[in-house]
Amino acid sequence: ALASAPRHPAASLDQARLGASLVRLAATPAQRILARPERTAREALNARLPARTVQGVLRPLLAALLADPDLGTSSRRADLALRAFARGRLAVPEGGAAALPELLAAALPPGTVRTGVRVTEASVSRVTTAEHGVFRCRSVVLATGARTAAELLPGLRTPAFHAVTVLHHTAPVAPTGDPVLLLESDPGGPVAHTAVMSAVDPGRAPAGRTLITSTVLGTPPDDTERRVRKHLATLYGTSTDEWELLALRHTPDAVPAMPPPHDGNRPVRLLAGLYVCGDHRAASTAQGALASGRRAA
Ligand SMILES: Cc1cc2nc3c(=O)[nH]c(=O)nc-3n(C[C@H](O)[C@H](O)[C@H](O)COP(=O)(O)OP(=O)(O)OC[C@H]3O[C@@H](n4cnc5c(N)ncnc54)[C@H](O)[C@@H]3O)c2cc1C
């Protein structure tokens, strides 16, 4: 669903062209996309499609998929994100993002995983923790975010990051019952996209209440909550005066940037017995993190 998409006489023709382009992309093998010339997504899309389609539809969609409103991401990565979108559906893990690691951990023998243990030093043979002493070992797999990985293993590259701010509101009445992602095509923000998450996955909402989750990309403005609330009133076409803010989370290092040239297969084996994995060694998504974890394993 697109908020404030331009109403232009040629819009339906643009829509048909975009549809055909997405169908072609969905049928293109990933390896062929990875062999294409690489530039920024912005340059590639502007060369391929009318500016109206890029600005009105693809920029806001890719901004949501890549957390990159300026489309500085590698065109190959952007095409792979659009291909995944065209082949499947947008989805979130039922119960919240933590459901996936919890399922993975549940398949391991009891006691295998300890959480809340902060590592302060790591090498092939020993791991030092803040509160739980030193663990001796024969090998180490370091699976933190990129910044911590580079602090623990100096010399590792630290990428640039896209910042993400997420706001969770509850409202007396849901502004829509539809489980749709609402994209803002006006880059002026502050909201980039929003959804009534209680309609998508009621398990995420406080018992019996509505949950509206909205995302601000990049550096959030001063007075974020007030501006977001005002913007949401326009996007949903309803008063937000009675809405209550449940949480606001700002993550400066949310998503490692993937400018061209982007290597989605960064080595995970640094030395015999020393491995590093995570989204920063592959693509900046949960799927990329899983793929690099598989390579490390
Ligand atoms: C707001 C937001 C929304 C997102 N939405 C999506 C989405 O819709 N789809 C998608 O595919 N991706 C999304 N992502 C990106 C996705 O979450 C990441 O790509 C993915 O979680 C990366 O997994 P990872 O295992 O590499 O790192 P992380 O999930 O960051 O895991 C690293 C772990 O290391 C731990 N750690 C860090 N330092 C230490 C230390 N010193 N000692 C011990 N442990 C430490 C951390 O606590 C953390 O548990 C989103 C990210 C954010 C921030």
mmCIF file of C-alpha atoms and ligand atoms in Angstrom:
data_model
loop_
_atom_site.group_PDB
_atom_site.id
_atom_site.type_symbol
_atom_site.label_atom_id
_atom_site.label_comp_id
_atom_site.label_asym_id
_atom_site.label_seq_id
_atom_site.Cartn_x
_atom_site.Cartn_y
_atom_site.Cartn_z
ATOM 1 C CA ALA A 1 0.000 0.000 0.000
ATOM 2 C CA LEU A 2 1.374 3.348 -0.919
ATOM 3 C CA ALA A 3 0.638 6.554 0.875
ATOM 4 C CA SER A 4 0.653 9.718 -1.193
ATOM 5 C CA ALA A 5 1.761 7.917 -4.363
ATOM 6 C CA PRO A 6 1.613 10.396 -7.242
ATOM 7 C CA ARG A 7 -1.695 10.301 -9.113
ATOM 8 C CA HIS A 8 -0.489 10.718 -12.658
ATOM 9 C CA PRO A 9 -2.382 9.911 -15.874
ATOM 10 C CA ALA A 10 0.432 7.566 -16.893
ATOM 11 C CA ALA A 11 0.364 5.826 -13.516
ATOM 12 C CA SER A 12 -1.384 2.680 -14.741
ATOM 13 C CA LEU A 13 1.087 2.317 -17.617
ATOM 14 C CA ASP A 14 3.945 2.746 -15.140
ATOM 15 C CA GLN A 15 2.318 0.169 -12.906
ATOM 16 C CA ALA A 16 2.087 -2.335 -15.774
ATOM 17 C CA ARG A 17 5.766 -1.763 -16.662
ATOM 18 C CA LEU A 18 6.781 -2.153 -13.032
ATOM 19 C CA GLY A 19 4.727 -5.361 -12.738
ATOM 20 C CA ALA A 20 6.384 -6.800 -15.856
ATOM 21 C CA SER A 21 9.818 -5.790 -14.577
ATOM 22 C CA LEU A 22 9.194 -7.515 -11.216
ATOM 23 C CA VAL A 23 7.894 -10.676 -12.935
ATOM 24 C CA ARG A 24 11.113 -10.785 -15.015
ATOM 25 C CA LEU A 25 13.226 -10.247 -11.908
ATOM 26 C CA ALA A 26 11.390 -13.010 -10.027
ATOM 27 C CA ALA A 27 12.264 -15.460 -12.810
ATOM 28 C CA THR A 28 15.945 -14.401 -13.018
ATOM 29 C CA PRO A 29 18.411 -16.761 -11.305
ATOM 30 C CA ALA A 30 20.225 -15.124 -8.364
ATOM 31 C CA GLN A 31 23.606 -16.011 -9.913
ATOM 32 C CA ARG A 32 22.722 -14.009 -13.020
ATOM 33 C CA ILE A 33 21.828 -10.974 -10.881
ATOM 34 C CA LEU A 34 25.161 -11.323 -9.053
ATOM 35 C CA ALA A 35 26.972 -11.254 -12.409
ATOM 36 C CA ARG A 36 25.336 -7.968 -13.538
ATOM 37 C CA PRO A 37 27.329 -4.707 -13.618
ATOM 38 C CA GLU A 38 27.314 -3.211 -10.149
ATOM 39 C CA ARG A 39 26.518 0.402 -9.286
ATOM 40 C CA THR A 40 24.245 2.058 -6.748
ATOM 41 C CA ALA A 41 20.600 1.006 -6.748
ATOM 42 C CA ARG A 42 19.677 4.644 -7.404
ATOM 43 C CA GLU A 43 21.742 4.786 -10.614
ATOM 44 C CA ALA A 44 20.534 1.403 -11.842
ATOM 45 C CA LEU A 45 16.828 2.086 -11.220
ATOM 46 C CA ASN A 46 16.933 5.571 -12.734
ATOM 47 C CA ALA A 47 18.476 4.087 -15.894
ATOM 48 C CA ARG A 48 15.818 1.351 -16.129
ATOM 49 C CA LEU A 49 12.501 2.877 -15.081
ATOM 50 C CA PRO A 50 10.620 6.209 -15.222
ATOM 51 C CA ALA A 51 11.502 8.608 -12.375
ATOM 52 C CA ARG A 52 7.845 8.523 -11.231
ATOM 53 C CA THR A 53 8.004 4.758 -10.684
ATOM 54 C CA VAL A 54 11.321 4.958 -8.873
ATOM 55 C CA GLN A 55 10.298 7.838 -6.616
ATOM 56 C CA GLY A 56 6.693 6.765 -6.097
ATOM 57 C CA VAL A 57 7.120 3.037 -5.609
ATOM 58 C CA LEU A 58 10.578 1.505 -5.745
ATOM 59 C CA ARG A 59 12.482 3.972 -3.566
ATOM 60 C CA PRO A 60 10.036 3.647 -0.649
ATOM 61 C CA LEU A 61 9.826 -0.135 -1.072
ATOM 62 C CA LEU A 62 13.611 -0.571 -1.212
ATOM 63 C CA ALA A 63 14.061 1.911 1.637
ATOM 64 C CA ALA A 64 11.910 -0.450 3.723
ATOM 65 C CA LEU A 65 13.655 -3.618 2.525
ATOM 66 C CA LEU A 66 17.223 -2.257 2.848
ATOM 67 C CA ALA A 67 16.863 0.507 5.503
ATOM 68 C CA ASP A 68 18.546 2.739 2.893
ATOM 69 C CA PRO A 69 16.365 5.711 1.869
ATOM 70 C CA ASP A 70 19.099 7.158 -0.408
ATOM 71 C CA LEU A 71 19.483 3.913 -2.381
ATOM 72 C CA GLY A 72 23.273 3.913 -2.093
ATOM 73 C CA THR A 73 23.129 0.117 -1.784
ATOM 74 C CA SER A 74 24.691 -2.104 -4.446
ATOM 75 C CA SER A 75 22.293 -2.551 -7.377
ATOM 76 C CA ARG A 76 22.863 -6.313 -7.167
ATOM 77 C CA ARG A 77 21.718 -6.397 -3.533
ATOM 78 C CA ALA A 78 18.723 -4.197 -4.348
ATOM 79 C CA ASP A 79 17.735 -6.474 -7.247
ATOM 80 C CA LEU A 80 18.047 -9.524 -4.985
ATOM 81 C CA ALA A 81 15.820 -7.813 -2.388
ATOM 82 C CA LEU A 82 13.225 -6.951 -5.072
ATOM 83 C CA ARG A 83 13.491 -10.486 -6.479
ATOM 84 C CA ALA A 84 12.745 -11.965 -3.042
ATOM 85 C CA PHE A 85 9.820 -9.546 -2.669
ATOM 86 C CA ALA A 86 8.461 -10.481 -6.131
ATOM 87 C CA ARG A 87 8.840 -14.249 -5.557
ATOM 88 C CA GLY A 88 7.295 -14.390 -2.119
ATOM 89 C CA ARG A 89 5.491 -12.177 0.315
ATOM 90 C CA LEU A 90 6.567 -9.803 3.021
ATOM 91 C CA ALA A 91 6.634 -11.758 6.266
ATOM 92 C CA VAL A 92 7.718 -11.419 9.871
ATOM 93 C CA PRO A 93 8.447 -14.198 12.369
ATOM 94 C CA GLU A 94 5.287 -14.946 14.370
ATOM 95 C CA GLY A 95 5.761 -13.763 17.955
ATOM 96 C CA GLY A 96 8.595 -11.332 17.184
ATOM 97 C CA ALA A 97 12.147 -11.330 15.809
ATOM 98 C CA ALA A 98 13.439 -13.289 18.822
ATOM 99 C CA ALA A 99 11.306 -16.308 17.813
ATOM 100 C CA LEU A 100 13.894 -17.435 15.249
ATOM 101 C CA PRO A 101 16.966 -17.629 17.544
ATOM 102 C CA GLU A 102 14.766 -19.165 20.249
ATOM 103 C CA LEU A 103 13.715 -21.940 17.843
ATOM 104 C CA LEU A 104 17.334 -22.550 16.814
ATOM 105 C CA ALA A 105 18.459 -22.671 20.467
ATOM 106 C CA ALA A 106 15.608 -25.033 21.406
ATOM 107 C CA ALA A 107 17.009 -27.650 19.005
ATOM 108 C CA LEU A 108 20.310 -27.803 20.966
ATOM 109 C CA PRO A 109 20.981 -29.915 24.084
ATOM 110 C CA PRO A 110 19.875 -28.118 27.288
ATOM 111 C CA GLY A 111 22.529 -25.803 28.753
ATOM 112 C CA THR A 112 24.373 -25.345 25.431
ATOM 113 C CA VAL A 113 23.540 -21.646 25.175
ATOM 114 C CA ARG A 114 24.144 -19.064 27.902
ATOM 115 C CA THR A 115 22.852 -15.552 27.351
ATOM 116 C CA GLY A 116 23.698 -12.314 29.146
ATOM 117 C CA VAL A 117 27.434 -13.136 29.082
ATOM 118 C CA ARG A 118 29.531 -10.284 27.651
ATOM 119 C CA VAL A 119 32.791 -11.215 25.969
ATOM 120 C CA THR A 120 35.655 -8.753 26.487
ATOM 121 C CA GLU A 121 38.487 -10.665 24.726
ATOM 122 C CA ALA A 122 38.519 -13.550 22.263
ATOM 123 C CA SER A 123 41.257 -15.684 20.720
ATOM 124 C CA VAL A 124 41.516 -19.206 19.276
ATOM 125 C CA SER A 125 42.211 -20.712 22.693
ATOM 126 C CA ARG A 126 40.449 -18.503 25.245
ATOM 127 C CA VAL A 127 37.455 -16.241 25.710
ATOM 128 C CA THR A 128 37.365 -13.705 28.540
ATOM 129 C CA THR A 129 33.992 -12.511 29.798
ATOM 130 C CA ALA A 130 32.977 -9.493 31.874
ATOM 131 C CA GLU A 131 31.282 -11.333 34.725
ATOM 132 C CA HIS A 132 31.856 -15.061 34.183
ATOM 133 C CA GLY A 133 35.635 -15.448 34.020
ATOM 134 C CA VAL A 134 37.739 -17.096 31.314
ATOM 135 C CA PHE A 135 36.672 -20.005 29.092
ATOM 136 C CA ARG A 136 39.413 -22.105 27.499
ATOM 137 C CA CYS A 137 38.569 -23.542 24.100
ATOM 138 C CA ARG A 138 39.942 -25.157 20.900
ATOM 139 C CA SER A 139 38.123 -22.825 18.527
ATOM 140 C CA VAL A 140 35.934 -19.739 18.548
ATOM 141 C CA VAL A 141 33.044 -18.574 16.369
ATOM 142 C CA LEU A 142 32.472 -14.847 16.857
ATOM 143 C CA ALA A 143 28.894 -13.961 15.845
ATOM 144 C CA THR A 144 28.417 -10.424 17.186
ATOM 145 C CA GLY A 145 27.540 -7.347 15.149
ATOM 146 C CA ALA A 146 30.298 -5.834 13.000
ATOM 147 C CA ARG A 147 31.388 -3.144 15.455
ATOM 148 C CA THR A 148 31.892 -5.497 18.400
ATOM 149 C CA ALA A 149 33.583 -8.045 16.132
ATOM 150 C CA ALA A 150 36.140 -5.377 15.106
ATOM 151 C CA GLU A 151 36.682 -4.386 18.755
ATOM 152 C CA LEU A 152 37.339 -8.006 19.753
ATOM 153 C CA LEU A 153 39.433 -8.811 16.664
ATOM 154 C CA PRO A 154 41.268 -5.589 15.699
ATOM 155 C CA GLY A 155 41.909 -5.444 11.956
ATOM 156 C CA LEU A 156 38.418 -6.578 10.977
ATOM 157 C CA ARG A 157 36.703 -4.030 8.740
ATOM 158 C CA THR A 158 33.902 -1.957 10.308
ATOM 159 C CA PRO A 159 31.300 -1.033 7.681
ATOM 160 C CA ALA A 160 29.154 2.101 7.675
ATOM 161 C CA PHE A 161 25.679 1.514 9.102
ATOM 162 C CA HIS A 162 22.109 2.591 8.425
ATOM 163 C CA ALA A 163 20.403 3.814 11.598
ATOM 164 C CA VAL A 164 16.846 2.704 12.338
ATOM 165 C CA THR A 165 14.373 4.063 14.891
ATOM 166 C CA VAL A 166 11.258 2.035 15.640
ATOM 167 C CA LEU A 167 8.216 3.416 17.470
ATOM 168 C CA HIS A 168 5.471 1.231 18.905
ATOM 169 C CA HIS A 169 2.089 2.835 19.608
ATOM 170 C CA THR A 170 -1.169 1.462 20.882
ATOM 171 C CA ALA A 171 -4.498 3.050 19.916
ATOM 172 C CA PRO A 172 -8.072 2.758 21.222
ATOM 173 C CA VAL A 173 -9.170 1.689 17.708
ATOM 174 C CA ALA A 174 -6.941 0.211 14.984
ATOM 175 C CA PRO A 175 -6.594 2.724 12.113
ATOM 176 C CA THR A 176 -7.028 -0.195 9.680
ATOM 177 C CA GLY A 177 -7.748 -3.895 10.044
ATOM 178 C CA ASP A 178 -5.630 -4.762 7.014
ATOM 179 C CA PRO A 179 -2.272 -6.515 7.497
ATOM 180 C CA VAL A 180 -0.429 -4.214 5.084
ATOM 181 C CA LEU A 181 2.851 -2.350 5.095
ATOM 182 C CA LEU A 182 2.126 1.318 4.443
ATOM 183 C CA LEU A 183 5.003 3.001 2.594
ATOM 184 C CA GLU A 184 5.538 6.764 2.526
ATOM 185 C CA SER A 185 6.623 7.850 -0.943
ATOM 186 C CA ASP A 186 7.490 11.393 0.192
ATOM 187 C CA PRO A 187 11.144 11.210 1.334
ATOM 188 C CA GLY A 188 10.578 14.169 3.690
ATOM 189 C CA GLY A 189 9.683 11.768 6.486
ATOM 190 C CA PRO A 190 9.947 11.282 9.326
ATOM 191 C CA VAL A 191 8.035 7.978 8.926
ATOM 192 C CA ALA A 192 9.359 5.694 6.176
ATOM 193 C CA HIS A 193 6.900 2.860 6.715
ATOM 194 C CA THR A 194 4.314 1.713 9.208
ATOM 195 C CA ALA A 195 1.980 -1.227 9.829
ATOM 196 C CA VAL A 196 -0.770 -2.216 12.220
ATOM 197 C CA MET A 197 1.246 -5.109 13.615
ATOM 198 C CA SER A 198 -1.665 -6.396 15.705
ATOM 199 C CA ALA A 199 -3.404 -7.110 12.361
ATOM 200 C CA VAL A 200 -0.266 -8.823 10.979
ATOM 201 C CA ASP A 201 0.621 -10.878 14.077
ATOM 202 C CA PRO A 202 -1.653 -10.447 17.130
ATOM 203 C CA GLY A 203 0.981 -12.281 19.220
ATOM 204 C CA ARG A 204 3.189 -9.170 19.131
ATOM 205 C CA ALA A 205 0.550 -6.852 20.619
ATOM 206 C CA PRO A 206 -0.128 -6.252 24.319
ATOM 207 C CA ALA A 207 -3.084 -8.474 25.336
ATOM 208 C CA GLY A 208 -6.253 -7.337 23.591
ATOM 209 C CA ARG A 209 -4.706 -4.066 22.349
ATOM 210 C CA THR A 210 -3.765 -2.679 18.978
ATOM 211 C CA LEU A 211 -0.115 -2.264 18.054
ATOM 212 C CA ILE A 212 1.069 0.155 15.375
ATOM 213 C CA THR A 213 4.782 -0.120 14.550
ATOM 214 C CA SER A 214 6.460 2.659 12.579
ATOM 215 C CA THR A 215 9.997 3.110 11.314
ATOM 216 C CA VAL A 216 12.151 6.217 10.919
ATOM 217 C CA LEU A 217 15.286 5.703 8.810
ATOM 218 C CA GLY A 218 18.532 7.611 9.345
ATOM 219 C CA THR A 219 19.087 10.225 12.038
ATOM 220 C CA PRO A 220 15.756 10.835 13.777
ATOM 221 C CA PRO A 221 14.579 14.462 14.038
ATOM 222 C CA ASP A 222 14.354 16.361 17.323
ATOM 223 C CA ASP A 223 11.012 15.782 18.915
ATOM 224 C CA THR A 224 10.689 12.464 17.064
ATOM 225 C CA GLU A 225 7.578 11.178 18.770
ATOM 226 C CA ARG A 226 5.504 14.317 18.204
ATOM 227 C CA ARG A 227 6.470 14.508 14.534
ATOM 228 C CA VAL A 228 5.865 10.801 13.981
ATOM 229 C CA ARG A 229 2.455 10.962 15.641
ATOM 230 C CA LYS A 230 1.510 13.909 13.396
ATOM 231 C CA HIS A 231 2.765 12.105 10.288
ATOM 232 C CA LEU A 232 0.875 8.918 11.242
ATOM 233 C CA ALA A 233 -2.351 10.927 11.488
ATOM 234 C CA THR A 234 -1.884 11.919 7.817
ATOM 235 C CA LEU A 235 -0.804 8.451 6.668
ATOM 236 C CA TYR A 236 -3.716 6.633 8.308
ATOM 237 C CA GLY A 237 -6.199 9.491 7.848
ATOM 238 C CA THR A 238 -7.234 9.472 11.476
ATOM 239 C CA SER A 239 -6.554 11.368 14.694
ATOM 240 C CA THR A 240 -3.628 9.990 16.694
ATOM 241 C CA ASP A 241 -4.208 12.216 19.738
ATOM 242 C CA GLU A 242 -5.360 9.268 21.839
ATOM 243 C CA TRP A 243 -2.499 7.005 20.796
ATOM 244 C CA GLU A 244 -0.065 5.936 23.498
ATOM 245 C CA LEU A 245 3.657 5.456 22.890
ATOM 246 C CA LEU A 246 4.711 2.030 24.209
ATOM 247 C CA ALA A 247 8.373 2.136 23.160
ATOM 248 C CA LEU A 248 10.856 4.039 21.002
ATOM 249 C CA ARG A 249 14.093 2.259 20.099
ATOM 250 C CA HIS A 250 16.952 3.889 18.218
ATOM 251 C CA THR A 251 19.642 1.554 16.826
ATOM 252 C CA PRO A 252 22.498 3.539 15.225
ATOM 253 C CA ASP A 253 24.264 0.389 13.945
ATOM 254 C CA ALA A 254 21.070 -1.337 12.806
ATOM 255 C CA VAL A 255 22.013 -2.447 9.293
ATOM 256 C CA PRO A 256 25.537 -2.655 7.791
ATOM 257 C CA ALA A 257 25.594 -0.558 4.592
ATOM 258 C CA MET A 258 26.154 -2.493 1.342
ATOM 259 C CA PRO A 259 27.517 0.081 -1.154
ATOM 260 C CA PRO A 260 29.042 -1.159 -4.431
ATOM 261 C CA PRO A 261 31.211 -3.139 -4.748
ATOM 262 C CA HIS A 262 29.613 -5.421 -2.175
ATOM 263 C CA ASP A 263 31.072 -8.812 -1.307
ATOM 264 C CA GLY A 264 28.273 -11.040 0.010
ATOM 265 C CA ASN A 265 30.718 -13.883 0.620
ATOM 266 C CA ARG A 266 33.282 -12.355 2.956
ATOM 267 C CA PRO A 267 35.513 -15.073 4.441
ATOM 268 C CA VAL A 268 34.290 -16.452 7.765
ATOM 269 C CA ARG A 269 37.483 -18.426 8.516
ATOM 270 C CA LEU A 270 40.209 -16.028 9.717
ATOM 271 C CA LEU A 271 42.608 -18.694 11.018
ATOM 272 C CA ALA A 272 42.297 -22.388 11.804
ATOM 273 C CA GLY A 273 39.952 -22.315 14.792
ATOM 274 C CA LEU A 274 38.949 -18.652 14.507
ATOM 275 C CA TYR A 275 35.706 -17.887 12.723
ATOM 276 C CA VAL A 276 33.627 -14.727 12.393
ATOM 277 C CA CYS A 277 30.094 -14.644 11.038
ATOM 278 C CA GLY A 278 27.011 -12.447 10.958
ATOM 279 C CA ASP A 279 25.167 -10.194 8.539
ATOM 280 C CA HIS A 280 28.357 -8.124 8.011
ATOM 281 C CA ARG A 281 30.066 -11.159 6.379
ATOM 282 C CA ALA A 282 27.193 -11.711 3.915
ATOM 283 C CA ALA A 283 24.023 -9.674 3.228
ATOM 284 C CA SER A 284 22.605 -7.303 5.851
ATOM 285 C CA THR A 285 19.517 -9.374 6.637
ATOM 286 C CA ALA A 286 18.564 -12.212 8.943
ATOM 287 C CA GLN A 287 18.922 -14.492 5.922
ATOM 288 C CA GLY A 288 22.455 -13.175 5.270
ATOM 289 C CA ALA A 289 23.379 -13.785 8.916
ATOM 290 C CA LEU A 290 22.079 -17.358 8.639
ATOM 291 C CA ALA A 291 23.983 -17.954 5.386
ATOM 292 C CA SER A 292 27.282 -16.766 6.894
ATOM 293 C CA GLY A 293 26.598 -18.854 10.025
ATOM 294 C CA ARG A 294 26.130 -21.902 7.824
ATOM 295 C CA ARG A 295 29.463 -21.221 6.091
ATOM 296 C CA ALA A 296 31.173 -20.843 9.475
ATOM 297 C CA ALA A 297 29.587 -24.102 10.677
HETATM 298 C C1 LIG B 1 15.080 -2.404 13.831
HETATM 299 C C2 LIG B 1 15.611 -3.458 12.919
HETATM 300 C C3 LIG B 1 14.756 -4.059 12.017
HETATM 301 C C4 LIG B 1 15.219 -5.055 11.175
HETATM 302 N N1 LIG B 1 14.339 -5.656 10.334
HETATM 303 C C5 LIG B 1 14.756 -6.694 9.568
HETATM 304 C C6 LIG B 1 13.845 -7.392 8.733
HETATM 305 O O1 LIG B 1 12.658 -7.086 8.691
HETATM 306 N N2 LIG B 1 14.308 -8.430 7.987
HETATM 307 C C7 LIG B 1 15.632 -8.820 8.043
HETATM 308 O O2 LIG B 1 16.012 -9.794 7.366
HETATM 309 N N3 LIG B 1 16.518 -8.154 8.812
HETATM 310 C C8 LIG B 1 16.119 -7.118 9.585
HETATM 311 N N4 LIG B 1 17.005 -6.455 10.373
HETATM 312 C C9 LIG B 1 18.424 -6.855 10.310
HETATM 313 C C10 LIG B 1 18.646 -8.139 11.105
HETATM 314 O O3 LIG B 1 18.126 -7.971 12.409
HETATM 315 C C11 LIG B 1 20.150 -8.402 11.199
HETATM 316 O O4 LIG B 1 20.698 -8.458 9.888
HETATM 317 C C12 LIG B 1 20.424 -9.716 11.913
HETATM 318 O O5 LIG B 1 19.887 -9.725 13.214
HETATM 319 C C13 LIG B 1 21.916 -9.914 11.997
HETATM 320 O O6 LIG B 1 22.147 -11.111 12.697
HETATM 321 P P1 LIG B 1 23.554 -11.357 13.347
HETATM 322 O O7 LIG B 1 23.483 -12.701 13.959
HETATM 323 O O8 LIG B 1 24.608 -11.057 12.345
HETATM 324 O O9 LIG B 1 23.728 -10.219 14.462
HETATM 325 P P2 LIG B 1 22.785 -9.853 15.692
HETATM 326 O O10 LIG B 1 21.387 -10.309 15.485
HETATM 327 O O11 LIG B 1 23.069 -8.409 15.945
HETATM 328 O O12 LIG B 1 23.386 -10.729 16.873
HETATM 329 C C14 LIG B 1 24.631 -10.417 17.468
HETATM 330 C C15 LIG B 1 24.589 -10.906 18.906
HETATM 331 O O13 LIG B 1 25.860 -10.687 19.509
HETATM 332 C C16 LIG B 1 25.648 -10.287 20.845
HETATM 333 N N5 LIG B 1 26.835 -9.575 21.313
HETATM 334 C C17 LIG B 1 27.297 -8.362 20.916
HETATM 335 N N6 LIG B 1 28.403 -8.042 21.588
HETATM 336 C C18 LIG B 1 28.673 -9.078 22.427
HETATM 337 C C19 LIG B 1 29.702 -9.340 23.392
HETATM 338 N N7 LIG B 1 30.715 -8.480 23.617
HETATM 339 N N8 LIG B 1 29.648 -10.505 24.084
HETATM 340 C C20 LIG B 1 28.646 -11.394 23.870
HETATM 341 N N9 LIG B 1 27.653 -11.206 22.968
HETATM 342 C C21 LIG B 1 27.662 -10.056 22.259
HETATM 343 C C22 LIG B 1 24.426 -9.386 20.773
HETATM 344 O O14 LIG B 1 23.825 -9.287 22.051
HETATM 345 C C23 LIG B 1 23.558 -10.152 19.762
HETATM 346 O O15 LIG B 1 22.741 -11.094 20.409
HETATM 347 C C24 LIG B 1 16.578 -5.451 11.228
HETATM 348 C C25 LIG B 1 17.445 -4.834 12.139
HETATM 349 C C26 LIG B 1 16.965 -3.850 12.976
HETATM 350 C C27 LIG B 1 17.908 -3.223 13.989
#
